[in-house]
Amino acid sequence: MNDRASAASTGPPSEVDKLRRRVEALSRKRDEAEARLHALLSSLLPLDDLLADTRRRTGALHEAQSAREMASATIALSEQVDAAHLMLRGEFARHDVSPMDVVGKAVDPGEMRITGTEPHPTCPDGTVLRERLTGFRLGSSTLRPAEVVIAVPGPAPEPEPAPATEDRGDPARAAARPAGGKRSKSRRTARSQRLLPRKPSAGRGRRSRRA
């Protein structure tokens, strides 16, 4: 009887034993996931404190009474934003989340979404010129694909012309000037009308009204 009992205990696991082991493994994974989530949320609390202080500094910027106060509040606000970004990136790195940094590389459809193209005379076709949205990796897998603008063959786009010097001090004149820096046709017509001789009847009419 003892030999039979030992043989039964050392035999292949039953379906109940397999099910019990699966439940225990799932329970361990759940506990590990909850622990990681708790650690992540706890690590983000200092970031919330920093952002709350940033909001306070934003209010100080709006309430500045002088140029010196405004400059000081602007610098402090910029430092707060930089600190918050660095803190967030640091927490990302602790949890194996990293930005892709794809500028200058060949486009990879598995990690990037093309949202625009731009002619470029020297970059190879399909090279990422800039990111519109930063992509992130979680370990070796894609957490969020990057949205990028890639190069296509062709001459570089011409820069937009700077506004004329004579219009810089006069917003109304600059607004009235059409694109390309050319004067409007109505202005040339008005200038030509100023060169026309006055009609005698118009002058006599004004003198009669003054009288």
Coordinates of C-alpha atoms in Angstrom, one line a residue:
M1 CA 0.0 0.0 0.0
N2 CA 2.8 2.4 0.9
D3 CA 4.5 1.7 -2.5
R4 CA 1.3 2.4 -4.3
A5 CA 0.8 5.7 -2.4
S6 CA 4.3 6.9 -3.1
A7 CA 4.0 6.0 -6.8
A8 CA 0.8 8.0 -7.0
S9 CA 2.4 11.0 -5.3
T10 CA 5.4 11.0 -7.7
G11 CA 3.3 10.5 -10.8
P12 CA 2.4 13.2 -13.4
P13 CA 0.5 16.2 -12.0
S14 CA -3.2 16.1 -12.3
E15 CA -5.4 18.7 -14.0
V16 CA -6.2 20.2 -10.6
D17 CA -2.5 20.6 -9.8
K18 CA -1.9 22.3 -13.2
L19 CA -4.8 24.7 -12.6
R20 CA -3.5 25.5 -9.1
R21 CA -0.1 26.4 -10.4
R22 CA -1.6 28.6 -13.1
V23 CA -3.6 30.5 -10.5
E24 CA -0.5 31.0 -8.3
A25 CA 1.5 32.3 -11.3
L26 CA -1.2 34.7 -12.3
S27 CA -1.5 35.9 -8.7
R28 CA 2.2 36.6 -8.5
K29 CA 2.1 38.5 -11.8
R30 CA -0.8 40.6 -10.5
D31 CA 1.0 41.4 -7.3
E32 CA 4.1 42.4 -9.3
A33 CA 2.0 44.6 -11.6
E34 CA 0.3 46.3 -8.7
A35 CA 3.6 47.0 -7.0
R36 CA 5.1 48.5 -10.2
L37 CA 2.0 50.7 -10.6
H38 CA 2.2 51.9 -7.0
A39 CA 5.9 52.7 -7.4
L40 CA 5.2 54.6 -10.6
L41 CA 2.4 56.7 -9.1
S42 CA 4.4 57.4 -6.0
S43 CA 7.3 58.6 -8.2
L44 CA 5.0 61.0 -10.0
L45 CA 3.8 62.8 -6.8
P46 CA 6.9 65.1 -6.7
L47 CA 6.2 66.0 -10.3
D48 CA 2.7 67.0 -9.3
D49 CA 4.2 69.2 -6.6
L50 CA 6.5 70.8 -9.1
L51 CA 3.7 71.5 -11.6
A52 CA 1.6 73.1 -8.8
D53 CA 4.4 75.4 -8.0
T54 CA 4.8 76.2 -11.7
R55 CA 1.2 77.3 -11.8
R56 CA 1.9 79.6 -8.9
R57 CA 4.8 81.1 -10.7
T58 CA 2.6 81.6 -13.8
G59 CA 0.3 83.7 -11.7
A60 CA 3.2 85.8 -10.6
L61 CA 4.1 86.4 -14.2
H62 CA 0.7 87.8 -15.0
E63 CA 0.8 90.0 -11.9
A64 CA 4.2 91.5 -12.6
Q65 CA 4.1 95.3 -12.4
S66 CA 7.4 96.1 -14.0
A67 CA 9.8 94.9 -16.7
R68 CA 12.2 93.6 -14.1
E69 CA 9.5 91.6 -12.2
M70 CA 8.3 90.2 -15.5
A71 CA 11.8 89.1 -16.6
S72 CA 12.5 87.5 -13.2
A73 CA 9.1 85.6 -13.3
T74 CA 9.8 84.5 -16.9
I75 CA 13.2 83.0 -15.9
A76 CA 11.8 81.3 -12.9
L77 CA 8.9 79.8 -14.9
S78 CA 11.3 78.5 -17.6
E79 CA 13.5 76.9 -14.9
Q80 CA 10.4 75.2 -13.4
V81 CA 9.3 73.8 -16.8
D82 CA 12.8 72.5 -17.5
A83 CA 13.0 70.9 -14.0
A84 CA 9.6 69.2 -14.5
H85 CA 10.6 67.8 -17.9
L86 CA 13.9 66.5 -16.6
M87 CA 12.1 64.9 -13.6
L88 CA 9.6 63.2 -15.9
R89 CA 12.2 61.9 -18.2
G90 CA 14.2 60.6 -15.2
E91 CA 11.2 58.6 -14.1
F92 CA 10.7 57.3 -17.6
A93 CA 14.3 56.0 -17.6
R94 CA 13.8 54.3 -14.2
H95 CA 10.9 52.3 -15.8
D96 CA 12.8 51.5 -19.0
V97 CA 11.0 54.1 -21.1
S98 CA 13.2 56.1 -23.5
P99 CA 12.6 58.6 -26.3
M100 CA 13.4 57.3 -29.8
D101 CA 15.6 60.2 -31.1
V102 CA 15.0 59.5 -34.8
V103 CA 16.1 62.7 -36.4
G104 CA 18.7 62.1 -39.1
K105 CA 17.8 58.4 -39.4
A106 CA 16.1 56.5 -42.1
V107 CA 12.3 56.2 -41.6
D108 CA 11.2 53.0 -40.0
P109 CA 7.4 52.3 -40.6
G110 CA 7.4 50.0 -37.6
E111 CA 8.3 52.8 -35.2
M112 CA 7.3 56.0 -37.1
R113 CA 4.3 57.6 -38.8
I114 CA 5.0 59.9 -41.7
T115 CA 3.0 63.1 -41.2
G116 CA 4.7 65.3 -43.8
T117 CA 7.5 65.6 -46.4
E118 CA 9.9 68.4 -47.3
P119 CA 12.2 68.7 -50.3
H120 CA 15.9 68.6 -49.3
P121 CA 18.9 68.9 -51.7
T122 CA 21.4 66.8 -49.7
C123 CA 19.6 64.4 -47.4
P124 CA 18.7 61.0 -48.8
D125 CA 15.1 60.2 -49.6
G126 CA 13.3 59.0 -46.5
T127 CA 15.6 60.6 -43.9
V128 CA 13.8 62.0 -40.9
L129 CA 14.2 65.8 -40.8
R130 CA 12.3 66.5 -37.6
E131 CA 9.8 65.1 -35.2
R132 CA 6.3 66.5 -34.8
L133 CA 5.6 64.0 -31.9
T134 CA 8.3 62.3 -30.0
G135 CA 8.2 58.5 -30.0
F136 CA 9.0 56.3 -27.0
R137 CA 10.1 52.8 -26.4
L138 CA 9.3 50.5 -23.5
G139 CA 12.4 48.3 -23.3
S140 CA 12.8 47.1 -26.9
S141 CA 9.1 47.4 -27.9
T142 CA 7.4 50.5 -29.2
L143 CA 5.4 52.4 -26.6
R144 CA 4.3 55.2 -28.9
P145 CA 5.4 55.7 -32.6
A146 CA 7.0 58.9 -33.6
E147 CA 5.3 61.3 -36.0
V148 CA 7.9 62.6 -38.4
V149 CA 8.6 64.8 -41.4
I150 CA 10.9 63.1 -43.9
A151 CA 13.1 64.4 -46.8
V152 CA 12.2 63.9 -50.4
P153 CA 14.4 64.8 -53.5
G154 CA 14.2 68.4 -54.6
P155 CA 15.5 71.9 -53.9
A156 CA 15.2 73.3 -50.4
P157 CA 12.1 75.6 -49.9
E158 CA 12.8 79.3 -50.2
P159 CA 12.7 81.2 -47.0
E160 CA 9.8 83.6 -46.6
P161 CA 10.7 87.2 -47.5
A162 CA 11.1 89.6 -44.6
P163 CA 8.7 92.5 -44.3
A164 CA 9.7 95.8 -46.0
T165 CA 11.5 98.2 -43.7
E166 CA 9.1 101.0 -44.4
D167 CA 6.2 98.9 -43.1
R168 CA 7.8 97.8 -39.8
G169 CA 6.9 100.9 -38.0
D170 CA 3.4 101.2 -39.4
P171 CA 1.2 98.1 -38.8
A172 CA -1.7 99.6 -40.8
R173 CA 0.5 100.0 -43.9
A174 CA 1.9 96.5 -43.5
A175 CA -1.6 95.0 -43.3
A176 CA -2.7 96.9 -46.4
R177 CA 0.3 95.7 -48.4
P178 CA -0.5 92.4 -50.2
A179 CA 1.8 89.3 -50.2
G180 CA 5.0 89.6 -52.2
G181 CA 5.7 93.2 -51.2
K182 CA 3.8 94.8 -54.1
R183 CA 1.6 97.8 -53.6
S184 CA -2.1 97.4 -54.2
K185 CA -3.7 98.6 -57.4
S186 CA -6.0 100.9 -55.5
R187 CA -3.0 102.8 -54.1
R188 CA -1.6 103.4 -57.6
T189 CA -5.0 104.6 -58.7
A190 CA -5.3 107.0 -55.8
R191 CA -1.8 108.4 -56.6
S192 CA -2.7 109.0 -60.2
Q193 CA -5.9 110.7 -59.2
R194 CA -3.9 113.1 -57.1
L195 CA -1.9 114.1 -60.2
L196 CA -5.0 115.1 -62.2
P197 CA -5.9 118.8 -62.4
R198 CA -8.8 119.9 -60.4
K199 CA -12.0 120.8 -62.2
P200 CA -12.9 124.5 -62.0
S201 CA -16.4 123.8 -61.0
A202 CA -15.2 121.9 -57.9
G203 CA -13.2 124.9 -56.7
R204 CA -16.1 127.4 -57.3
G205 CA -18.4 125.1 -55.4
R206 CA -16.2 125.1 -52.4
R207 CA -15.7 128.8 -52.4
S208 CA -19.5 129.4 -52.7
R209 CA -20.1 127.1 -49.7
R210 CA -17.5 129.0 -47.6
A211 CA -19.3 132.3 -48.5

